[in-house]
Amino acid sequence: MKTCLIVQPIHSAGLDLLRRNGIEPRLAPTPDMATVAALLPGCDAVITRDAGLKAEAFAAADRLQIVVIHGTGHDSVDKAAAAAKRVLVANTPGVNARSVAELALGLALAVARGIPAADRSTRAGAPGFRESARFTELSGKTALIVGWGAIGRDLGRMLDQAFGMRILVHSPRAPETGGYARVSLAEGLAEADLISLHTPMRDETRNLIGAEALAQVKPGAILVNVARAGLVDEAALDRALAEGRLAGAGLDVYSEAAPQGPLVRHANVIFTPHLGATTEDALRRVAEAAAGHVITALAGGMPETALNPEVRP
Ligand SMILES: NC(=O)C1=CN([C@@H]2O[C@H](COP(=O)(O)OP(=O)(O)OC[C@H]3O[C@@H](n4cnc5c(N)ncnc54)[C@H](O)[C@@H]3O)[C@@H](O)[C@H]2O)C=CC1
Ligand SMILES: O=C(O)C(=O)COP(=O)(O)O
């Protein structure tokens, strides 16, 4: 019997698919790497989410053939350790894009209309919220999409088709922009009323939105980050918010320290706990796609989305 370690819970549809193909899922009780390393000996495959798989866990692997990242971003898996152990790494790109784009849209609207603050005020029975509210429409305004991939494209089209927004695209390597204007980051920041981040986390994108970028934003812009925490310098964002340079920010991803840090004092910052792909629809699709990659690899095949196919000549 082959075994697949499930580092963080996934939709039961993926677990059922594994079992129907003779692969036993083994569920880690917690995703910390010491626990994962203790469970890895004897496992043929791993499915992991944002906890990834780190070098200390790879060190414990004795028959591991494939690690599948449940999702798109693969920054959480140690690729060098995988290569050293000749373990395939695959992800499920694009499968969750619609859910993530919908959350980005939701965060943009929630900031634009102060929905969480309005809810808190209503529940507290506090008077005067309506009278003091000064919010804005998205319609007819300009959106900058940073990273024109599966999610950025989906969001850009929704903002265009549903709100008539002018779409600017900053994505240096994207082959096409669907006819929308391609801009430098500085040009986009200067013009956009909504800035939405959809690039992978890499060395080159770390702190992409830092003090320099935030000094260039159009006053009153909204920032949405549903990509990765490291794209935004949180101290610089805190200063920009304190100085009133932004209307607010919607953050699905943020540093571990953020919920105890200065950003929470801003009522116009909305946090969601990495919920972009957490819909019944996306969770089911991604779990099935991840299980499919495990089944393919353990049968001797190459998953279409393998990130390091060279480990198996
Ligand atoms: N909050 C959540 O639950 C989720 C977050 N994500 C994050 O969103 C990211 C994007 O996801 P997808 O759109 O599916 O990926 P994708 O790979 O389809 O698109 C990424 C795009 O970013 C562009 N890009 C790369 N470097 C860039 C740079 N320096 N500046 C501007 N653009 C750059 C690429 O050319 C590509 O067009 C993922 O890497 C992941 O980190 C993805 C899914 C769920
Ligand atoms: O796809 C991604 O990169 C994500 O961040 C979503 O991850 P998840 O499927 O929710 O574990």
Coordinates of C-alpha atoms and ligand atoms in Angstrom, one line a residue:
M1 CA 0.0 0.0 0.0
K2 CA 1.3 3.4 -0.9
T3 CA 1.0 6.3 1.5
C4 CA 0.5 10.1 1.1
L5 CA 1.1 12.4 4.0
I6 CA -1.4 15.2 4.2
V7 CA 0.3 18.0 6.0
Q8 CA -2.8 20.3 6.3
P9 CA -6.4 19.2 5.9
I10 CA -7.8 19.1 2.3
H11 CA -11.2 18.5 0.9
S12 CA -12.5 14.9 1.4
A13 CA -12.9 14.6 -2.4
G14 CA -9.1 14.5 -2.7
L15 CA -8.7 11.9 0.1
D16 CA -11.4 9.7 -1.5
L17 CA -9.7 9.9 -4.9
L18 CA -6.4 8.8 -3.3
R19 CA -8.1 5.8 -1.6
R20 CA -9.9 4.7 -4.7
N21 CA -6.5 4.5 -6.3
G22 CA -4.9 2.4 -3.6
I23 CA -3.1 5.3 -1.8
E24 CA -3.7 5.7 1.9
P25 CA -3.8 9.3 3.1
R26 CA -2.0 9.8 6.4
L27 CA -3.1 13.1 8.1
A28 CA -0.6 15.0 10.1
P29 CA -2.2 16.2 13.4
T30 CA -0.3 19.6 13.1
P31 CA 1.7 21.0 10.2
D32 CA 4.9 21.9 12.2
M33 CA 7.9 20.5 10.5
A34 CA 9.1 18.3 13.5
T35 CA 5.7 16.5 13.4
V36 CA 5.9 16.2 9.6
A37 CA 9.4 14.9 9.7
A38 CA 8.5 12.2 12.2
L39 CA 5.6 11.1 10.0
L40 CA 7.5 11.1 6.7
P41 CA 9.4 7.8 6.8
G42 CA 7.5 5.3 4.8
C43 CA 5.5 7.9 2.9
D44 CA 5.6 7.9 -0.9
A45 CA 4.0 11.3 -1.4
V46 CA 3.1 14.5 0.4
I47 CA 0.3 17.0 -0.2
T48 CA 0.9 20.3 1.6
R49 CA -0.5 23.8 1.7
D50 CA 1.1 27.0 2.9
A51 CA 3.1 25.1 5.6
G52 CA 5.1 23.8 2.6
L53 CA 7.9 21.2 3.2
K54 CA 11.2 22.3 4.6
A55 CA 14.7 20.8 4.5
E56 CA 14.4 19.2 7.9
A57 CA 11.3 17.2 6.7
F58 CA 13.0 16.2 3.4
A59 CA 15.9 14.9 5.5
A60 CA 13.6 12.4 7.1
A61 CA 12.1 11.1 3.8
D62 CA 13.2 7.6 2.9
R63 CA 10.9 6.7 -0.1
L64 CA 9.3 10.0 -1.0
Q65 CA 8.7 10.5 -4.7
I66 CA 6.5 13.6 -5.0
V67 CA 5.4 16.7 -3.1
V68 CA 2.3 18.3 -4.3
I69 CA 1.5 21.9 -3.3
H70 CA -2.2 22.3 -2.9
G71 CA -2.4 25.6 -4.8
T72 CA -0.4 27.8 -7.0
G73 CA 2.3 29.6 -5.0
H74 CA 5.3 27.2 -4.4
D75 CA 7.5 29.5 -2.3
S76 CA 6.9 27.3 0.8
V77 CA 8.6 24.2 -0.5
D78 CA 12.4 23.9 -0.3
K79 CA 13.2 23.1 -4.0
A80 CA 16.9 22.6 -3.3
A81 CA 16.2 19.9 -0.7
A82 CA 13.7 18.3 -3.1
A83 CA 16.3 18.2 -5.9
A84 CA 19.0 16.8 -3.6
K85 CA 16.6 14.0 -2.7
R86 CA 15.4 13.6 -6.3
V87 CA 11.8 14.3 -5.3
L88 CA 9.3 15.7 -7.8
V89 CA 7.5 18.9 -6.8
A90 CA 4.2 19.9 -8.5
N91 CA 1.5 22.5 -7.9
T92 CA -2.1 23.0 -9.1
P93 CA -1.8 26.4 -10.9
G94 CA -4.9 28.2 -11.9
V95 CA -7.3 25.8 -10.4
N96 CA -8.3 28.2 -7.5
A97 CA -8.0 31.4 -9.6
R98 CA -11.7 32.3 -9.7
S99 CA -12.1 32.1 -5.9
V100 CA -9.1 34.2 -5.3
A101 CA -10.1 36.8 -7.8
E102 CA -13.6 36.9 -6.2
L103 CA -12.0 37.5 -2.8
A104 CA -9.9 40.3 -4.2
L105 CA -13.0 42.0 -5.6
G106 CA -14.8 41.5 -2.3
L107 CA -11.9 43.1 -0.4
A108 CA -11.8 46.0 -2.8
L109 CA -15.5 46.7 -2.3
A110 CA -15.3 46.1 1.4
V111 CA -12.6 48.8 1.7
A112 CA -14.3 51.1 -0.8
R113 CA -17.5 51.1 1.3
G114 CA -16.1 50.5 4.8
I115 CA -18.3 47.4 5.2
P116 CA -16.5 45.8 8.2
A117 CA -16.4 49.1 10.1
A118 CA -20.1 49.7 9.3
D119 CA -20.9 46.3 10.6
R120 CA -18.9 46.8 13.8
S121 CA -20.5 50.2 14.3
T122 CA -24.0 48.8 13.8
R123 CA -23.5 45.9 16.2
A124 CA -22.1 48.4 18.8
G125 CA -25.2 50.6 18.4
A126 CA -22.9 53.5 17.7
P127 CA -24.7 56.5 16.1
G128 CA -23.3 58.7 13.3
F129 CA -21.5 56.2 11.1
R130 CA -23.8 57.0 8.1
E131 CA -23.5 60.7 8.6
S132 CA -19.7 60.7 8.7
A133 CA -19.2 58.1 6.0
R134 CA -17.3 59.2 2.9
F135 CA -16.8 56.3 0.6
T136 CA -16.3 55.8 -3.1
E137 CA -17.5 53.8 -6.1
L138 CA -15.2 51.5 -8.0
S139 CA -17.1 52.1 -11.2
G140 CA -15.3 54.2 -13.8
K141 CA -12.1 54.3 -11.8
T142 CA -8.7 52.9 -12.6
A143 CA -7.3 49.6 -11.4
L144 CA -3.7 48.5 -11.5
I145 CA -3.3 44.7 -11.7
V146 CA 0.3 43.7 -10.7
G147 CA 0.9 40.2 -12.1
W148 CA -1.2 39.3 -15.1
G149 CA -1.5 35.6 -14.5
A150 CA -4.6 33.4 -13.9
I151 CA -5.9 35.5 -10.9
G152 CA -4.9 38.9 -12.2
R153 CA -6.5 38.3 -15.6
D154 CA -9.7 37.0 -14.0
L155 CA -9.9 40.1 -11.6
G156 CA -9.0 42.5 -14.4
R157 CA -11.8 41.2 -16.6
M158 CA -14.4 41.3 -13.8
L159 CA -13.4 44.9 -12.9
D160 CA -13.7 45.9 -16.5
Q161 CA -16.9 44.1 -17.4
A162 CA -18.8 44.6 -14.2
F163 CA -17.6 48.1 -13.1
G164 CA -16.3 49.6 -16.3
M165 CA -12.9 50.2 -14.7
R166 CA -9.9 51.2 -16.7
I167 CA -7.4 48.4 -16.4
L168 CA -3.7 49.0 -16.2
V169 CA -1.4 46.0 -16.2
H170 CA 2.1 45.8 -14.7
S171 CA 3.5 42.3 -15.5
P172 CA 6.8 42.6 -17.3
R173 CA 7.0 39.0 -18.5
A174 CA 3.3 38.3 -19.3
P175 CA 3.0 37.6 -23.0
E176 CA -0.3 39.4 -23.5
T177 CA -2.5 41.8 -21.5
G178 CA -5.8 41.1 -23.2
G179 CA -5.7 44.5 -24.9
Y180 CA -5.3 46.5 -21.6
A181 CA -2.5 49.1 -21.3
R182 CA 0.8 47.8 -20.1
V183 CA 2.5 50.2 -17.6
S184 CA 5.6 50.4 -15.4
L185 CA 4.9 50.0 -11.7
A186 CA 5.5 53.7 -11.1
E187 CA 3.1 54.8 -13.9
G188 CA 0.4 52.4 -12.6
L189 CA 0.8 53.5 -9.0
A190 CA 0.5 57.1 -9.9
E191 CA -2.8 56.5 -11.8
A192 CA -4.6 53.7 -10.0
D193 CA -7.5 54.1 -7.6
L194 CA -7.2 50.3 -6.9
I195 CA -3.9 48.4 -6.8
S196 CA -4.2 44.6 -6.6
L197 CA -1.3 42.3 -6.2
H198 CA -1.1 38.9 -8.0
T199 CA 2.6 38.1 -8.5
P200 CA 4.4 35.1 -7.1
M201 CA 6.7 35.6 -4.1
R202 CA 10.3 35.7 -5.3
D203 CA 13.4 37.6 -4.4
E204 CA 12.6 40.2 -7.0
T205 CA 9.1 40.7 -5.7
R206 CA 9.9 41.0 -2.0
N207 CA 8.7 44.4 -0.6
L208 CA 7.5 45.3 -4.1
I209 CA 5.1 47.7 -2.3
G210 CA 7.5 49.4 0.0
A211 CA 8.2 53.0 1.1
E212 CA 9.2 54.1 -2.5
A213 CA 6.2 52.5 -4.1
L214 CA 3.8 53.9 -1.5
A215 CA 5.2 57.4 -2.0
Q216 CA 4.1 57.1 -5.6
V217 CA 0.5 56.0 -5.1
K218 CA -2.4 58.3 -6.1
P219 CA -3.8 59.7 -2.8
G220 CA -6.9 57.8 -1.7
A221 CA -6.0 54.6 -3.5
I222 CA -7.0 51.1 -2.2
L223 CA -4.4 48.4 -1.9
V224 CA -5.4 44.7 -2.1
N225 CA -3.0 41.9 -1.4
V226 CA -4.3 38.3 -1.9
A227 CA -0.9 37.1 -3.2
R228 CA 1.9 36.8 -0.5
A229 CA 2.7 38.7 2.6
G230 CA 6.3 39.4 1.6
L231 CA 5.2 41.6 -1.4
V232 CA 4.3 44.4 1.0
D233 CA 6.5 46.2 3.5
E234 CA 4.1 46.3 6.4
A235 CA 6.0 49.1 8.3
A236 CA 5.8 51.3 5.2
L237 CA 2.2 50.4 4.7
D238 CA 1.5 51.4 8.3
R239 CA 3.2 54.8 7.8
A240 CA 1.3 55.4 4.5
L241 CA -2.0 54.6 6.3
A242 CA -1.1 56.8 9.3
E243 CA -0.4 59.7 6.9
G244 CA -3.8 59.1 5.2
R245 CA -2.2 58.4 1.8
L246 CA -4.4 55.4 1.2
A247 CA -8.1 54.9 1.5
G248 CA -7.4 51.5 3.0
A249 CA -6.1 48.0 2.4
G250 CA -7.6 44.6 2.1
L251 CA -5.0 41.9 3.1
D252 CA -5.6 38.2 2.7
V253 CA -1.9 37.6 3.4
Y254 CA 0.2 39.3 6.1
S255 CA 3.1 38.5 8.4
E256 CA 2.6 36.3 11.4
A257 CA 3.2 39.4 13.6
A258 CA 0.7 41.6 11.8
P259 CA -2.5 40.8 13.9
Q260 CA -0.5 41.9 17.0
G261 CA 1.2 44.8 15.2
P262 CA 0.4 48.4 14.3
L263 CA -1.7 47.6 11.2
V264 CA -4.7 46.5 13.3
R265 CA -5.1 50.1 14.6
H266 CA -6.3 51.2 11.2
A267 CA -10.1 50.7 10.9
N268 CA -9.7 50.9 7.1
V269 CA -7.5 47.8 7.0
I270 CA -9.4 44.5 6.4
F271 CA -7.7 41.2 7.2
T272 CA -8.9 37.8 6.0
P273 CA -6.9 34.8 7.1
H274 CA -5.5 33.5 3.8
L275 CA -9.0 32.7 2.6
G276 CA -8.5 33.3 -1.2
A277 CA -8.9 29.7 -2.2
T278 CA -11.1 28.6 0.7
T279 CA -14.4 28.0 -1.0
E280 CA -16.1 24.7 -1.3
D281 CA -15.7 24.9 -5.1
A282 CA -12.0 25.7 -5.1
L283 CA -11.1 23.4 -2.2
R284 CA -12.8 20.4 -4.0
R285 CA -11.1 21.2 -7.4
V286 CA -7.7 21.7 -5.9
A287 CA -7.8 18.6 -3.7
E288 CA -8.8 16.5 -6.7
A289 CA -6.1 18.0 -8.9
A290 CA -3.4 17.5 -6.1
A291 CA -4.5 13.9 -5.6
G292 CA -4.4 13.4 -9.4
H293 CA -0.8 14.5 -9.5
V294 CA 0.1 12.0 -6.7
I295 CA -1.7 9.2 -8.5
T296 CA 0.1 10.0 -11.8
A297 CA 3.6 10.2 -10.2
L298 CA 3.2 7.0 -8.1
A299 CA 2.1 5.2 -11.2
G300 CA 5.4 6.2 -12.8
G301 CA 4.0 9.2 -14.8
M302 CA 5.0 12.8 -14.9
P303 CA 2.4 15.3 -13.6
E304 CA 1.8 18.1 -16.2
T305 CA 2.6 20.7 -13.6
A306 CA 5.9 19.3 -12.3
L307 CA 8.2 22.1 -11.4
N308 CA 11.4 20.0 -11.6
P309 CA 10.7 17.3 -14.2
E310 CA 14.5 16.9 -14.6
V311 CA 14.7 14.9 -11.3
R312 CA 13.3 12.0 -13.2
P313 CA 15.2 11.6 -16.5
Ligands
LIG1 N1 -4.6 34.1 -1.2 C1 -4.6 32.9 -1.7 O1 -5.3 32.0 -1.1 C2 -3.9 32.6 -2.9 C3 -2.7 33.3 -3.3 N2 -2.1 33.0 -4.4 C4 -0.9 33.7 -4.8 O2 -1.1 34.5 -6.0 C5 0.0 34.3 -6.9 C6 -0.5 34.4 -8.3 O3 -1.3 33.3 -8.6 P1 -1.7 33.0 -10.1 O4 -2.3 34.2 -10.8 O5 -2.5 31.8 -10.1 O6 -0.3 32.7 -10.7 P2 0.2 32.9 -12.2 O7 1.5 32.2 -12.3 O8 -0.8 32.5 -13.2 O9 0.5 34.5 -12.4 C7 1.5 35.2 -11.8 C8 1.8 36.3 -12.8 O10 2.8 37.2 -12.1 C9 3.7 37.7 -13.1 N3 4.9 38.1 -12.5 C10 6.0 37.4 -12.1 N4 6.9 38.3 -11.6 C11 6.4 39.5 -11.7 C12 6.9 40.8 -11.3 N5 8.1 40.9 -10.7 N6 6.1 41.9 -11.5 C13 4.9 41.7 -12.0 N7 4.4 40.5 -12.4 C14 5.1 39.5 -12.2 C15 3.9 36.4 -14.0 O11 4.4 36.8 -15.3 C16 2.5 35.9 -14.1 O12 1.8 36.6 -15.2 C17 0.6 32.9 -6.5 O13 2.0 32.9 -6.8 C18 0.3 32.8 -5.0 O14 1.4 33.3 -4.3 C19 -2.6 32.1 -5.3 C20 -3.7 31.4 -5.0 C21 -4.4 31.5 -3.8
LIG2 O1 -2.7 28.7 -4.3 C1 -2.0 29.3 -3.5 O2 -0.9 29.8 -3.7 C2 -2.6 29.6 -2.1 O3 -2.1 30.4 -1.4 C3 -3.8 28.9 -1.7 O4 -3.4 27.9 -0.9 P1 -4.4 26.9 -0.3 O5 -4.9 26.0 -1.4 O6 -5.6 27.6 0.4 O7 -3.6 26.1 0.7

